[in-house]
XYZ file of C-alpha atoms in Angstrom:
632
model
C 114.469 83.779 95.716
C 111.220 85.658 95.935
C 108.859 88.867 95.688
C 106.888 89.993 98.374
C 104.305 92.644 98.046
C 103.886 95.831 100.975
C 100.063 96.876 100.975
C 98.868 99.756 102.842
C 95.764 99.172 102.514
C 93.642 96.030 100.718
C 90.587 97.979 101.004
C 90.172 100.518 98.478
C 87.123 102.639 97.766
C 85.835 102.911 93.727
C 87.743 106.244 92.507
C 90.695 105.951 94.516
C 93.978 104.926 94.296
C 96.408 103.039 96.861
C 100.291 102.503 96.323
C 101.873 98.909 96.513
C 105.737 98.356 97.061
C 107.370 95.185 95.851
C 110.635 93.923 97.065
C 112.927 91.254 95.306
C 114.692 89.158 97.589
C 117.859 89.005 98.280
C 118.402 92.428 97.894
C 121.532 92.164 95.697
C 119.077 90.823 92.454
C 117.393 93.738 90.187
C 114.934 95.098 91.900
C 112.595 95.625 88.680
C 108.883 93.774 88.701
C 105.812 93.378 86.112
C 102.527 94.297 87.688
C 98.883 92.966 86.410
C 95.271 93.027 87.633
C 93.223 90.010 87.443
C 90.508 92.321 86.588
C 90.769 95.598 85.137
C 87.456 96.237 85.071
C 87.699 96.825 88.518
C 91.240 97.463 89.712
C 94.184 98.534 87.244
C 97.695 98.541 88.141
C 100.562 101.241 87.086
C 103.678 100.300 85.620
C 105.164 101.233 89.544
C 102.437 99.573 91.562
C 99.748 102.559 91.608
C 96.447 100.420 92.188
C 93.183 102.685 90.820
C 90.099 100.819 92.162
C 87.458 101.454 89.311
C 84.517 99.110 90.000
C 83.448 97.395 93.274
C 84.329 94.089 93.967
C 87.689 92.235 94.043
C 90.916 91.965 92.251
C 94.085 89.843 92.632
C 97.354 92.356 92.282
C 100.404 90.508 91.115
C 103.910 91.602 91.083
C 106.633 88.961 89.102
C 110.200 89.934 88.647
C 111.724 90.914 85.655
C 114.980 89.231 86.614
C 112.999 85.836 86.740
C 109.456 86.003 85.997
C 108.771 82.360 87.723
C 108.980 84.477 91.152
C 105.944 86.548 92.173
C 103.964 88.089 94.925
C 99.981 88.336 94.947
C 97.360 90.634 96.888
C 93.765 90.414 96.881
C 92.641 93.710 96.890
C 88.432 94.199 97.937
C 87.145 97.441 96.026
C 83.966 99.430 97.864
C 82.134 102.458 97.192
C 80.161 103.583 94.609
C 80.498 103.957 90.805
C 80.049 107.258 89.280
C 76.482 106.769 87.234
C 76.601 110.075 84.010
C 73.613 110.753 81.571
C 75.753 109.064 78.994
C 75.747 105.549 80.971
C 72.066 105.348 80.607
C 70.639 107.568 77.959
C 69.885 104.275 75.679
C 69.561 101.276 78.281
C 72.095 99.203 79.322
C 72.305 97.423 82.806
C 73.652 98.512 85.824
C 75.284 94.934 87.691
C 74.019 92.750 90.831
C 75.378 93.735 94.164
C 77.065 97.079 92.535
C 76.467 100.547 93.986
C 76.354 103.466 91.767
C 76.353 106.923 92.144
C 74.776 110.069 90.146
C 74.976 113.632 90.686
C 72.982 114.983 87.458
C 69.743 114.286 86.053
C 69.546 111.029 84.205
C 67.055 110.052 81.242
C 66.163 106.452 79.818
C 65.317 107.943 76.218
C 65.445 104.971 74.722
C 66.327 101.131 75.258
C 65.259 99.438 78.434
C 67.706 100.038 81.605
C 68.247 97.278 83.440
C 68.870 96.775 87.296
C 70.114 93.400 88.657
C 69.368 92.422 91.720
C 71.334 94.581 94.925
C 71.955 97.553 92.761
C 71.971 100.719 94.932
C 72.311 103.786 92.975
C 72.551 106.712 95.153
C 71.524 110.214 93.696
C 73.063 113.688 94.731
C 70.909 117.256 95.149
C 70.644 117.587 91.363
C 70.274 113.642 90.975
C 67.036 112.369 89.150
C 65.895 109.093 86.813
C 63.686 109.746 84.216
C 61.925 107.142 82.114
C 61.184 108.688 78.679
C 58.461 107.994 76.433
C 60.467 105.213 74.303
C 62.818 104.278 77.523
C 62.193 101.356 79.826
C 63.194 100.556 83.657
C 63.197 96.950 84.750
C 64.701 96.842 88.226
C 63.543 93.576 89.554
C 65.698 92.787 93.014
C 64.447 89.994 95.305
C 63.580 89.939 98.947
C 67.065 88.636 99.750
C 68.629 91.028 97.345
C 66.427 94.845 96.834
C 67.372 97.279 94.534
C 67.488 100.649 96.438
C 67.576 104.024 94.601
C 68.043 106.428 97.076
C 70.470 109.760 98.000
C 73.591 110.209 98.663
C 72.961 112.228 101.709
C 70.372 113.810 104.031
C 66.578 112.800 103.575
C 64.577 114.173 100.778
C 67.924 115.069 99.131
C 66.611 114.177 95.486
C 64.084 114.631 93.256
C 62.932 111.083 92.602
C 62.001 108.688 89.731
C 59.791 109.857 87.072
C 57.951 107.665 84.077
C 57.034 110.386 81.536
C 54.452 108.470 79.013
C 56.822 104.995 79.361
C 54.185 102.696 78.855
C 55.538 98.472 78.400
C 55.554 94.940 80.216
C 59.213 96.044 80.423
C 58.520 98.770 83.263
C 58.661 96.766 86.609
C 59.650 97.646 90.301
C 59.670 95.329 91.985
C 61.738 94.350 95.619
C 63.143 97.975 94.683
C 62.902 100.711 97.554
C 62.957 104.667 96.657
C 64.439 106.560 99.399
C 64.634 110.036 100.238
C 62.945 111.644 96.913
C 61.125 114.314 96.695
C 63.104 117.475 97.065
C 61.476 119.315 94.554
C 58.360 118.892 92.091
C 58.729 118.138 88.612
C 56.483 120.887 87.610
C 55.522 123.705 89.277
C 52.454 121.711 90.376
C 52.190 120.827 94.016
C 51.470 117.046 93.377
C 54.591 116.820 91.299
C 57.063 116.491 94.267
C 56.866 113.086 94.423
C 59.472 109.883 95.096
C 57.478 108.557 92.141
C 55.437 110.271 89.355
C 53.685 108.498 87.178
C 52.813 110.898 84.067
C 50.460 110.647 81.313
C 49.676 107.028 80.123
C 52.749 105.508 82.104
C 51.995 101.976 82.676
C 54.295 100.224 85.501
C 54.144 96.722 87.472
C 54.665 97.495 91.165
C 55.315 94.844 93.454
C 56.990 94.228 97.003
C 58.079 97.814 97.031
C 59.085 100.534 99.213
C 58.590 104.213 98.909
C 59.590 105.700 101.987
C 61.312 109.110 103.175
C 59.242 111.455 100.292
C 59.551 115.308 100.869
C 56.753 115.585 98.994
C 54.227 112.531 98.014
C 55.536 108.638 98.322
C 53.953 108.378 94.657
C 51.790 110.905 92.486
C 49.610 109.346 89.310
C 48.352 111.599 86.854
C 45.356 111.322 84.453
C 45.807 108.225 82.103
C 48.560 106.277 84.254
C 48.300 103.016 85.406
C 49.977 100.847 87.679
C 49.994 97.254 88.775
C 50.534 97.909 92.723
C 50.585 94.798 95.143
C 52.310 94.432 98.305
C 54.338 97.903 98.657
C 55.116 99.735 101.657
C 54.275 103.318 101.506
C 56.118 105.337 105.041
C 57.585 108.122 106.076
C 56.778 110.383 103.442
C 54.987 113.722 103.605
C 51.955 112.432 101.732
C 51.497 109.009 101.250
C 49.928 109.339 97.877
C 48.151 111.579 95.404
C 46.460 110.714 92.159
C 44.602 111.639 89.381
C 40.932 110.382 90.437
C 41.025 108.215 87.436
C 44.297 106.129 88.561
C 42.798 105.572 91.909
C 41.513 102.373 91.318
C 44.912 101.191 91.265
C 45.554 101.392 94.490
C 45.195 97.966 96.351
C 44.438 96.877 99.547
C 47.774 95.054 100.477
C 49.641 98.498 100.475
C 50.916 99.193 103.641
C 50.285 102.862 104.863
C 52.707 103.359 107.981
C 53.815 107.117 109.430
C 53.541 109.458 106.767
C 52.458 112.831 107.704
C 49.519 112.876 105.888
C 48.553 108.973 105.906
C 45.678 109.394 102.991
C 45.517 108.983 99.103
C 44.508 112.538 98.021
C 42.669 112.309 95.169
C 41.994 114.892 92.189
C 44.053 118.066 91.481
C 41.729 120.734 90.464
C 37.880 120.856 90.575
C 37.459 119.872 86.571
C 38.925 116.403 87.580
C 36.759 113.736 86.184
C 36.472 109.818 85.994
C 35.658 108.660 83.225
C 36.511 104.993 83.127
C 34.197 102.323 85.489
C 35.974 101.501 87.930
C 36.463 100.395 91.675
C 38.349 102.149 94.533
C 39.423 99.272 96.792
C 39.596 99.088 100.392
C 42.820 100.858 102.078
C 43.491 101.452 105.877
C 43.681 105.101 105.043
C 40.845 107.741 103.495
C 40.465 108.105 99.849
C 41.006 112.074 100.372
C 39.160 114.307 97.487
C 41.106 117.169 97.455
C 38.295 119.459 95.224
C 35.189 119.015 93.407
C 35.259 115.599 91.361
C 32.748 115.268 88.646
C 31.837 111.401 87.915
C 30.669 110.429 84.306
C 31.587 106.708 84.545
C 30.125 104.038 87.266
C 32.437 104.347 90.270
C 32.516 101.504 92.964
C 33.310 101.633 96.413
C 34.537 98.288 97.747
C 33.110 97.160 101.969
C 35.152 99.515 104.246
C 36.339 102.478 101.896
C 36.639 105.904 103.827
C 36.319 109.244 101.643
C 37.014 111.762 102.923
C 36.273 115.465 101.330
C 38.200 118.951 101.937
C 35.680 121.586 103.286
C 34.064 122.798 100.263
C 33.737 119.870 98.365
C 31.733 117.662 96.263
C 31.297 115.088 94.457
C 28.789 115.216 91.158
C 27.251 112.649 89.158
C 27.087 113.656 85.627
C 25.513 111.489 82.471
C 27.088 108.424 82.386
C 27.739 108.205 86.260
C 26.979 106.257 88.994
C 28.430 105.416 92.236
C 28.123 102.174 93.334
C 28.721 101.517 97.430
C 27.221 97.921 98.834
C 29.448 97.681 101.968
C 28.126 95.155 104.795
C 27.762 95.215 108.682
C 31.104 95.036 109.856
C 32.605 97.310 106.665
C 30.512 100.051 106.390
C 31.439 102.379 103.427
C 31.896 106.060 104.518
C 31.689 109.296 102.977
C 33.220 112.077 105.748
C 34.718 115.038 105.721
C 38.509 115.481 106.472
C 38.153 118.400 109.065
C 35.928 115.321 111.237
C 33.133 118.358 111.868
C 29.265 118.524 110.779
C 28.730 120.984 108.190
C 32.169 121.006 107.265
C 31.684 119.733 102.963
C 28.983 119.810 100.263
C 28.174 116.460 99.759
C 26.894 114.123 96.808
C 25.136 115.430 93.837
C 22.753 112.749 92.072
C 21.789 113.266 88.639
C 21.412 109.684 86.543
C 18.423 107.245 86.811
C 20.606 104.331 86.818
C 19.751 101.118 88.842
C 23.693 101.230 89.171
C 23.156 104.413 92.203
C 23.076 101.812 95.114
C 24.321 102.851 98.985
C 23.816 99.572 101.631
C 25.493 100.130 104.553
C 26.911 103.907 103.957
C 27.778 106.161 106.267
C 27.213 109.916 104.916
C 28.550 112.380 107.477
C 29.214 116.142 108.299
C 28.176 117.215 104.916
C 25.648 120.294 103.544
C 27.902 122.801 104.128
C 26.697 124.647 100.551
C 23.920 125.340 98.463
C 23.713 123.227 95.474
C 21.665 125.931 93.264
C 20.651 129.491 93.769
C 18.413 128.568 96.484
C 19.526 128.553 100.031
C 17.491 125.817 101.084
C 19.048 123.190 98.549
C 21.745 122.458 100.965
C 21.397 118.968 101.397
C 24.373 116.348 101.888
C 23.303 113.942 99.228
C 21.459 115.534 96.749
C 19.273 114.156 94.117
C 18.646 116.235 90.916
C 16.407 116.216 88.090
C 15.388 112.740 86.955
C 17.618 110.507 89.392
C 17.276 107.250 90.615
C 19.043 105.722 93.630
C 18.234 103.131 96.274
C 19.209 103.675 99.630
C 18.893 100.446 102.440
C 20.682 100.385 105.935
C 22.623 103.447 105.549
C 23.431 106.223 108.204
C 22.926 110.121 107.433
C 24.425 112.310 110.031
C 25.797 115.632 110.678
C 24.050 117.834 108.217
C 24.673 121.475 108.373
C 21.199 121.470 106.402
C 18.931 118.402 105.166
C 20.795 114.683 105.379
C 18.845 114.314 101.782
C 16.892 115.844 98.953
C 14.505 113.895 97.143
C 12.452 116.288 94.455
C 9.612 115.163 92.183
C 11.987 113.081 89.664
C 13.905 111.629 92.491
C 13.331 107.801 92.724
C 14.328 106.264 96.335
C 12.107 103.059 95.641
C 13.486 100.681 98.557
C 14.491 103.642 100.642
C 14.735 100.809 103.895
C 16.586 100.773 107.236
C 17.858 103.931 107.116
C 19.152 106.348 110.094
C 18.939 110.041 110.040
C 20.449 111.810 113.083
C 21.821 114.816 114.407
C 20.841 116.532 110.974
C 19.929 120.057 111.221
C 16.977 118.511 108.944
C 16.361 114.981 108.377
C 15.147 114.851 104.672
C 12.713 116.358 102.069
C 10.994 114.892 99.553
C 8.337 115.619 97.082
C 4.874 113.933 97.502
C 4.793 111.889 94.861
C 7.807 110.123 96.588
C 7.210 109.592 99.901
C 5.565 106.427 99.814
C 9.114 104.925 98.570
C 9.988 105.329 102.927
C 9.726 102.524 104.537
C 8.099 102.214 107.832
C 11.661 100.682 109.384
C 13.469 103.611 108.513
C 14.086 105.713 112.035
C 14.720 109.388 112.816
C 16.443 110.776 116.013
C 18.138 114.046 117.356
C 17.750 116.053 114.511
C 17.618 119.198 115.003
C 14.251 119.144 113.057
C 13.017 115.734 113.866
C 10.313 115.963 110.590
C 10.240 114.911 106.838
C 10.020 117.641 104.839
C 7.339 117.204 102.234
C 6.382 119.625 99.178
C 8.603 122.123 97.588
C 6.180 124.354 96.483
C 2.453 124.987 95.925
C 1.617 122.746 93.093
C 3.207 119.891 93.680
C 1.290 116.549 93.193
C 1.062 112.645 94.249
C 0.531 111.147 91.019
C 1.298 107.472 92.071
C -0.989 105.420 94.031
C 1.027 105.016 97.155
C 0.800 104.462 101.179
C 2.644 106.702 103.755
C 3.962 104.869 106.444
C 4.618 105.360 109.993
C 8.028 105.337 110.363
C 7.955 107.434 114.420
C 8.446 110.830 112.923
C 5.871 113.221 111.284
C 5.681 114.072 107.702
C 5.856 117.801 107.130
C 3.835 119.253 104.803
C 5.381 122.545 103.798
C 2.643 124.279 101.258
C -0.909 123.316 99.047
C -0.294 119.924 98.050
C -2.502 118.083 95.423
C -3.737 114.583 95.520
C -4.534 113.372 92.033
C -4.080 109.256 92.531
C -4.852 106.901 95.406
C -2.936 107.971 98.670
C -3.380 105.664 101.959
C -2.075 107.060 104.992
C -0.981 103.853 107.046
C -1.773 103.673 111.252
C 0.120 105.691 113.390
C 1.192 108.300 110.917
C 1.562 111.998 111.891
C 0.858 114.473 109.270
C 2.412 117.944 110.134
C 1.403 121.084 108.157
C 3.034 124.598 108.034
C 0.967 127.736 108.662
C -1.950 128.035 105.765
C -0.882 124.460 104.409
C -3.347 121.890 103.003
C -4.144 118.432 100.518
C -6.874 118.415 97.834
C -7.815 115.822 96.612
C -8.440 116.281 93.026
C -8.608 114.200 89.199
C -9.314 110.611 90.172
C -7.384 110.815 93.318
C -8.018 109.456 96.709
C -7.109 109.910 100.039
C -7.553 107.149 102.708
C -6.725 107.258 106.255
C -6.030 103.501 107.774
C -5.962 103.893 111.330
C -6.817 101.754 114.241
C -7.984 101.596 117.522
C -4.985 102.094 119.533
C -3.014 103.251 116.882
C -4.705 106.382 115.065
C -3.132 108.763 112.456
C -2.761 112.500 113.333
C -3.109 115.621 110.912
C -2.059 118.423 113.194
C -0.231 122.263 112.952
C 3.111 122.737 113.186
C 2.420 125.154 116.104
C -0.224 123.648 118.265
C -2.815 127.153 117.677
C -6.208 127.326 116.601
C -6.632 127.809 113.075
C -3.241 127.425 112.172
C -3.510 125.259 109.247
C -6.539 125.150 106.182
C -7.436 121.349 106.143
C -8.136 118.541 103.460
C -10.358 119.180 100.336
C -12.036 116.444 98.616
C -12.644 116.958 95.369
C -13.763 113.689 93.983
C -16.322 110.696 94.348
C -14.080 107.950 95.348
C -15.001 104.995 97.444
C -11.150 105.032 99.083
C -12.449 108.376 100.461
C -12.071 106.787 103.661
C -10.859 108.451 107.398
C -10.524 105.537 109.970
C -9.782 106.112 113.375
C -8.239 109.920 112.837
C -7.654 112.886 114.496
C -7.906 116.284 113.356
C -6.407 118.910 115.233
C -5.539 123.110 114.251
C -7.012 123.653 111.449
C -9.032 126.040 109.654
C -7.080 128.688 109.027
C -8.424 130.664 106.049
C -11.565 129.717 103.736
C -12.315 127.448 101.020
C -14.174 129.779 99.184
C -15.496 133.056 98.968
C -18.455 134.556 101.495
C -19.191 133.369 105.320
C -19.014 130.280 106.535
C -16.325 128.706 104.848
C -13.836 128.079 106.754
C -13.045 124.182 107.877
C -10.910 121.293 108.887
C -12.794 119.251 105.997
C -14.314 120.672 102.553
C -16.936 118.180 100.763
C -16.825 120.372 96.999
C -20.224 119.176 94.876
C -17.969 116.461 93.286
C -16.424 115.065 96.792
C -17.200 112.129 98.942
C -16.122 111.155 102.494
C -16.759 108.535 104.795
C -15.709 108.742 108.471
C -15.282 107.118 111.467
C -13.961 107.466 114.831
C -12.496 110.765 113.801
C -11.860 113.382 116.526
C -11.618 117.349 115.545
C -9.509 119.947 117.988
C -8.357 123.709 117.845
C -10.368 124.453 114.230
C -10.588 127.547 113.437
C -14.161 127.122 111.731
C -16.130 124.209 111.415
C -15.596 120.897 111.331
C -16.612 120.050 107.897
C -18.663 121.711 104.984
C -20.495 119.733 102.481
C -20.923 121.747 99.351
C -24.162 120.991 96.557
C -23.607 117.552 95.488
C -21.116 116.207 97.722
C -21.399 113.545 100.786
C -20.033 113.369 103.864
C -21.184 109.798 105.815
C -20.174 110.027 110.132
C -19.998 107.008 112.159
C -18.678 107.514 115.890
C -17.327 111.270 115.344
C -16.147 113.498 117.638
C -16.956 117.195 116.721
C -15.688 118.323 119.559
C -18.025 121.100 119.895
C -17.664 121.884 115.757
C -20.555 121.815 113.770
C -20.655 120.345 110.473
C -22.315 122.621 107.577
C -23.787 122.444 104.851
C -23.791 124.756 102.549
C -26.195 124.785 99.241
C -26.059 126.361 96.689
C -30.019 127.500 95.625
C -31.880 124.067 94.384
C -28.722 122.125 95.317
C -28.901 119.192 97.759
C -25.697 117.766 99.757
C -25.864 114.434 101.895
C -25.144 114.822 105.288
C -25.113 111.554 107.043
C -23.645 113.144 110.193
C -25.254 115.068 113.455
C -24.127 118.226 114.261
């Protein structure tokens, strides 16, 4: 009259088995039934009613009687779990089905063939577990936001070592809606950067989209030299490091990644100090630092997009080399910053400058806490952005502060034309530059609490303005460190202050000039850096120049040591037999000799001096003659 069916239970986890009873009513009939599966590619059925769930999902159990086979019993039986996932399943592609959970306990490799994920695969991964994407393999796990694809482990966090592409490089490699969970357990390598949820190696090329890497022991995602990655719209939290990469993948970073609660909440960049870039590129904005690890040589044009943050180890720099250029235009509101990570002055090297390319631009930079080293054998090269041999950069609106030595260095091959609206501050020294290019600083550019408030000018005793230029007041003096040399038309604008070190002059020399502009209320000082008598030599003029010209100056310890040999020549100004000089309103204080000598054939012209109880001399050589428009 009937079959019914006894089920202990209709739930039945993948790799288990349940027993089913079936009775034949009445009693007093055979008692013998047929089972069968509606699907035995996820539940079979045993000759006595054994019930072996293989595959989640569900199955329809049947029981009919042998006695008369138009009688039978049903059960829907709902499978759950996980399906064990071997090397074997994968090793040449294949797809792993929608809404299906899998399990693996060894390594697994995609050698060859494209692996496919369907949308809600979760394939959870024991200790040993890993997915590798081999050079001729391919992983497309493309979920949806309804439906993600998670890869992640079978127990406690960090439990597994992650997804890898090793050189997989094809449209075919795409992540995305997928999360990776929990990776990280161990490196790939012995290399510290290799414990990663996801390693990108060599020229691995993958799309990355609406992803999660979350959970990492190690880094959410490492790139190495030569990988590339779209990446747009992923979640990077919870992981040790949020990211590390070669410093030429770091470009592909973009700025609708989500950084949230990793441990170290920065994209370190560069793995040992030979790293280089050598493709143009741009580093995008990110709401975390751009975090260079160790010295990073550049020998392609690197830009920095409004708002970028690196940040350097202590120790660190980054160097220019032919072929590179750095790039950073940021505005007002999204300043681009180069920092240190330790957040004290003094605390990395800084930026080495070596190529004359207009492409060296910096508006609205921040360079901070840098200078910590040398950049040659010379102690006093320590400067946080450094420019070296012929280089070329132009520097507007830009901040340098915290410099365990000079903010910059500008030597004689240095070009800073435009140098404009910039801020030096709390430097242990603002700036030097060589002579020939200070007249590239702009009068708007300000100085304040540095340690030395002063701009450093001359690097040694034979350096030279060769360009017709003007020095500008810009509220802070211009140091001048040794003998410097005149040799082309140098106007020295109102208001400047001219500084010089103990025994420290100009000469003016072959076809140059030196004119002093000031005015009434607004005169230019040449004074000692120590406010004593005699402590500095004084100006020569050694040619016959109309722009010979001192307006409304005042002259103030000098006369230090003479111009020549025998008495009487020691002064503030020297007239040689081939200079000129015309004065006015000029004012002379603390010399240590006189005011002025005139030698045989030179000319010194006085309107409203001040000799301050100086005399002017004149000293002739025998038949020689001098003009000396001036009184004594």
């Amino acid at each position: 009259t009937g079959v019914t069916i006894a089920a202990p239970a209709t739930t039945i986890p993948v790799g288990t088995t349940t027993q089913l009873t079936a009775t034949v009513n009445p009693s007093t009939v055979s008692q013998s039934v047929t089972w069968s599966s509606s699907d035995v590619t996820r539940a079979t059925v045993s000759n006595v009613g054994l019930v072996t769930s293989v595959f989640p999902g569900t199955a329809r159990i049947t029981a009919a009687s042998v006695q008369d086979p138009t009688k039978v019993a049903t059960v829907d039986v709902t499978l759950t779990g996980c399906v064990p996932l071997v090397a074997a399943d994968v090793l040449n592609g294949g797809t792993l089905l929608a809404d299906v959970c899998y399990q693996a306990q060894v390594p697994l490799t995609v050698n060859s063939g494209t692996l496919t994920m369907q949308p809600g695969v979760r394939v959870e991964f024991g200790t040993n577990g890993s997915l590798t994407v081999a050079t001729n393999g391919r992983l497309r796990a493309v979920g949806t936001a309804a439906k993600p694809i998670v890869m992640t482990s079978i127990g406690a966090s960090a439990a597994w070592r992650g997804l890898r592409f090793a050189d997989s490089r094809g449209p075919e490699n795409m992540l995305h809606y997928v999360t990776i969970a929990n990776g990280g357990s161990a490196g790939w390598s012995g290399a510290t950067q290799s414990r990663s949820g996801l390693l990108l190696e060599s020229a691995s090329l993958v799309d990355i989209q609406n992803s999660t890497i979350t959970g990492s022991g190690g880094q959410g995602i490492t790139l190495y030299s030569g990988a590339e990655m779209t990446f747009i719209n992923n979640t990077l939290s919870n992981n040790a490091v949020a990211a590390w990469t070669h410093p030429n993948s770091a470009q592909y970073f973009d700025g609708s990644t989500a950084f949230t609660a990793n441990t170290a909440n920065v994209v370190r960049v560069t793995f040992g100090n030979t790293d280089v870039i050598t493709t143009a590129q741009t580093w995008r904005r990110l709401n975390v630092p751009y975090e260079i690890q160790s010295r990073t040589f550049i020998d392609a044009k690197l830009t920095l997009a409004p708002g970028v943050v690196v940040s350097a180890n202590p120790g660190v720099s980054l160097v220019e080399r032919p072929g590179g250029a750095i790039t950073a235009v940021g505005t007002n509101e999204g300043r681009i910053t180069f920092t240190s990570t330790v957040k004290l002055p003094n605390s990395w090297i800084g930026i080495q400058i070596t190529t004359a390319t207009p492409d060296n631009k910096f508006d609205y930079v921040i360079f901070e806490n840098g200078g910590s080293q040398a950049w040659t054998g010379a102690s006093d090269s320590r400067a946080m952005v450094y420019l070296d041999g012929n280089s070329k950069a132009v520097f507007t609106n830009s901040t340098f502060r915290g410099s365990g030595h000079y903010g910059l260095w500008v030597p004689a091959g240095g070009d800073i034309a435009g140098f404009s609206g910039n801020l030096f501050t709390d430097n242990a020294r603002a700036m030097i530059v060589h002579p020939d290019r200070v007249g590239a600083i702009a009068a708007n550019n300000t100085f304040t609490s540095n340690t030395e408030n002063k701009v450093r000018v001359t690097f040694g005793n034979s350096d030279r303005v060769n360009t017709a230029q003007t020095w500008q007041n810009t509220g802070t003096p211009f140091y001048v460190m040794d003998r410097t040399f005149v040799e082309a038309a140098l106007t020295i604008s109102a208001g400047t202050v001219l500084e010089f070190a103990q025994n420290a002059s100009l000469r003016v020399a072959n076809g140059g000039s030196l004119r002093g502009n000031g005015t009434t209320g607004v005169p230019i000082i040449f004074r000692g850096a120590e406010d004593l008598v005699g402590y500095w030599q004084g100006i020569q003029y050694d040619t016959f120049s109309a722009n010979n010209v001192l307006t409304f100056v005042t002259f103030s310890n000098a006369g230090a040591q003479p111009w020549f040999g025998g008495a009487n020549s020691t002064a503030t100004l020297h007239i040689t037999s081939d200079g000129l000089l015309n004065m006015s309103n000029v004012s002379f204080s603390k010399t240590g000799g006189y005011a002025a000598i005139v030698r045989s054939g030179g000319s010194l012209s006085c309107t409203n001096v001040s000799l301050g109880g100086f005399m002017n001399y004149v000293h002739t050589n025998s038949g020689g003659s001098a003009t000396l428009a001036c009184a004594p």
